[in-house]
mmCIF file of C-alpha atoms in Angstrom:
data_model
loop_
_atom_site.group_PDB
_atom_site.id
_atom_site.type_symbol
_atom_site.label_atom_id
_atom_site.label_comp_id
_atom_site.label_asym_id
_atom_site.label_seq_id
_atom_site.Cartn_x
_atom_site.Cartn_y
_atom_site.Cartn_z
ATOM 1 C CA SER T 6 0.041 0.118 0.108
ATOM 2 C CA THR T 7 0.937 3.618 -0.642
ATOM 3 C CA LEU T 8 1.392 5.922 2.513
ATOM 4 C CA ALA T 9 -0.251 9.571 1.394
ATOM 5 C CA LEU T 10 -0.578 12.761 2.592
ATOM 6 C CA SER T 11 -3.605 14.964 1.623
ATOM 7 C CA LEU T 12 -3.235 18.832 1.608
ATOM 8 C CA ALA T 13 -5.842 21.316 1.537
ATOM 9 C CA PRO T 14 -6.002 25.259 1.875
ATOM 10 C CA ASN T 15 -7.350 26.973 4.866
ATOM 11 C CA ASP T 16 -10.684 27.616 3.448
ATOM 12 C CA VAL T 17 -13.818 25.811 2.870
ATOM 13 C CA ARG T 18 -11.815 22.659 2.139
ATOM 14 C CA GLU T 19 -11.747 21.831 5.873
ATOM 15 C CA ASN T 20 -14.139 19.232 5.143
ATOM 16 C CA GLN T 21 -11.503 17.423 2.669
ATOM 17 C CA ILE T 22 -9.326 17.137 5.579
ATOM 18 C CA GLN T 23 -11.948 15.665 7.739
ATOM 19 C CA PHE T 24 -12.748 13.266 4.930
ATOM 20 C CA ALA T 25 -9.335 12.191 4.888
ATOM 21 C CA LEU T 26 -8.815 12.021 8.516
ATOM 22 C CA GLU T 27 -11.815 9.716 8.716
ATOM 23 C CA ARG T 28 -10.321 7.440 6.331
ATOM 24 C CA GLY T 29 -6.971 7.317 8.145
ATOM 25 C CA ILE T 30 -4.954 9.207 5.602
ATOM 26 C CA PRO T 31 -2.745 11.974 7.246
ATOM 27 C CA ALA T 32 -3.844 15.335 6.124
ATOM 28 C CA THR T 33 -3.038 18.814 6.948
ATOM 29 C CA LEU T 34 -4.300 22.415 6.222
ATOM 30 C CA GLY T 35 -1.876 24.427 3.989
ATOM 31 C CA ILE T 36 -1.736 27.238 6.447
ATOM 32 C CA LEU T 37 -0.282 24.840 9.037
ATOM 33 C CA ALA T 38 2.424 23.958 6.674
ATOM 34 C CA THR T 39 4.334 27.236 7.025
ATOM 35 C CA LYS T 40 6.266 25.447 9.741
ATOM 36 C CA ARG T 41 7.985 21.939 9.943
ATOM 37 C CA LEU T 42 5.144 19.395 9.799
ATOM 38 C CA PRO T 43 5.268 16.708 12.621
ATOM 39 C CA TYR T 44 6.218 13.813 10.314
ATOM 40 C CA PRO T 45 9.746 12.395 10.061
ATOM 41 C CA SER T 46 11.572 12.965 6.734
ATOM 42 C CA ARG T 47 10.763 10.750 3.950
ATOM 43 C CA SER T 48 7.436 9.545 5.689
ATOM 44 C CA PHE T 49 5.324 9.475 2.443
ATOM 45 C CA GLU T 50 5.346 8.059 -0.867
ATOM 46 C CA LEU T 51 2.401 10.426 -2.330
ATOM 47 C CA ALA T 52 1.069 13.835 -1.688
ATOM 48 C CA HIS T 53 -2.263 15.114 -3.075
ATOM 49 C CA CYS T 54 -3.838 18.339 -3.200
ATOM 50 C CA SER T 55 -7.224 18.350 -4.910
ATOM 51 C CA ARG T 56 -8.903 21.720 -6.298
ATOM 52 C CA CYS T 57 -5.624 23.173 -4.906
ATOM 53 C CA ARG T 58 -5.478 26.647 -3.862
ATOM 54 C CA ILE T 59 -2.454 26.508 -1.414
ATOM 55 C CA ASP T 60 0.104 29.344 -2.211
ATOM 56 C CA TRP T 61 2.832 27.057 -2.797
ATOM 57 C CA LEU T 62 5.213 29.902 -3.500
ATOM 58 C CA GLN T 63 4.976 31.717 -0.294
ATOM 59 C CA ARG T 64 8.374 32.376 1.624
ATOM 60 C CA GLY T 65 10.361 31.404 -1.234
ATOM 61 C CA GLY T 66 8.718 28.086 -1.834
ATOM 62 C CA ILE T 67 9.035 26.796 1.760
ATOM 63 C CA LEU T 68 6.051 24.684 1.581
ATOM 64 C CA LEU T 69 7.388 22.701 -1.671
ATOM 65 C CA LEU T 70 10.686 22.489 0.153
ATOM 66 C CA GLU T 71 8.879 20.854 3.119
ATOM 67 C CA LEU T 72 7.043 18.558 0.614
ATOM 68 C CA ASP T 73 10.370 17.733 -0.710
ATOM 69 C CA ARG T 74 11.484 16.368 2.866
ATOM 70 C CA LEU T 75 8.409 14.672 3.421
ATOM 71 C CA LEU T 76 8.324 12.512 0.362
ATOM 72 C CA ARG T 77 10.454 9.379 -0.136
ATOM 73 C CA PRO T 78 12.963 9.396 -3.021
ATOM 74 C CA GLY T 79 11.015 8.987 -6.300
ATOM 75 C CA GLY T 80 7.803 9.955 -4.424
ATOM 76 C CA HIS T 81 4.679 11.916 -6.248
ATOM 77 C CA PHE T 82 3.065 14.956 -5.709
ATOM 78 C CA VAL T 83 -0.613 14.885 -7.438
ATOM 79 C CA TYR T 84 -1.756 18.612 -8.184
ATOM 80 C CA SER T 85 -5.055 19.625 -9.407
ATOM 81 C CA SER T 86 -6.447 23.113 -9.466
ATOM 82 C CA PRO T 87 -10.038 24.440 -10.571
ATOM 83 C CA GLU T 88 -10.265 24.735 -14.213
ATOM 84 C CA ALA T 89 -11.258 28.478 -13.887
ATOM 85 C CA TYR T 90 -7.537 29.049 -12.822
ATOM 86 C CA ALA T 91 -6.698 27.966 -16.399
ATOM 87 C CA SER T 92 -7.540 31.482 -17.982
ATOM 88 C CA ASP T 93 -6.826 33.673 -15.038
ATOM 89 C CA PRO T 94 -3.433 35.321 -15.520
ATOM 90 C CA GLU T 95 -2.527 35.600 -11.941
ATOM 91 C CA ASN T 96 -2.836 31.831 -11.609
ATOM 92 C CA ARG T 97 -1.038 31.330 -14.839
ATOM 93 C CA ARG T 98 1.773 33.066 -13.198
ATOM 94 C CA ILE T 99 1.729 31.206 -10.211
ATOM 95 C CA TRP T 100 1.489 28.034 -12.117
ATOM 96 C CA THR T 101 4.617 28.976 -14.083
ATOM 97 C CA ALA T 102 6.550 29.784 -11.167
ATOM 98 C CA MET T 103 5.700 26.821 -9.249
ATOM 99 C CA SER T 104 6.698 24.567 -12.091
ATOM 100 C CA ASP T 105 9.955 26.274 -12.628
ATOM 101 C CA LEU T 106 10.692 25.858 -8.733
ATOM 102 C CA LEU T 107 9.937 22.090 -9.166
ATOM 103 C CA LYS T 108 12.100 21.726 -12.128
ATOM 104 C CA ARG T 109 15.064 23.332 -10.251
ATOM 105 C CA MET T 110 14.494 21.016 -7.550
ATOM 106 C CA CYS T 111 14.960 18.086 -10.178
ATOM 107 C CA TRP T 112 11.314 17.109 -10.062
ATOM 108 C CA ARG T 113 9.834 15.989 -13.361
ATOM 109 C CA VAL T 114 6.306 15.808 -14.613
ATOM 110 C CA VAL T 115 5.099 12.281 -15.341
ATOM 111 C CA ALA T 116 1.625 13.163 -16.189
ATOM 112 C CA LYS T 117 -0.561 16.446 -16.974
ATOM 113 C CA LYS T 118 -4.208 16.775 -18.239
ATOM 114 C CA ASP T 119 -5.677 20.210 -18.055
ATOM 115 C CA GLN T 120 -5.150 21.655 -14.668
ATOM 116 C CA SER T 121 -3.946 18.256 -13.212
ATOM 117 C CA VAL T 122 -0.435 17.277 -13.038
ATOM 118 C CA ILE T 123 1.694 14.574 -11.340
ATOM 119 C CA TRP T 124 5.284 15.415 -10.320
ATOM 120 C CA ALA T 125 7.978 12.883 -9.370
ATOM 121 C CA GLN T 126 10.611 13.479 -6.837
ATOM 122 C CA PRO T 127 14.023 12.282 -7.974
ATOM 123 C CA LYS T 128 14.951 8.862 -7.052
ATOM 124 C CA TRP T 129 18.262 9.520 -5.023
#
């Protein structure tokens, strides 16, 4: 089985966190992720953020760096954002900056469709 972490923004998605926790899936709100999360390094094989509106670029990309710490080598980050974000210029800028940062971290895209993407962390 795969050990996954579910992430959600601190807004109306609190029910997403409750849903995950009720099913035994570790979960956290994005707002809590501004500090080191209470999980050991390399704890998860997969992180997921559905209809994601977390600001992954805040404080120099600290949330993506924390996600990098939590995922095992070769782990995956499944990210999807609302379709409405596709045509919004500010959200396109955020998407581009987020993609650029993940590329600099040596992550690669393994699948992409519309506003959903699966990134893979390096296996080293």
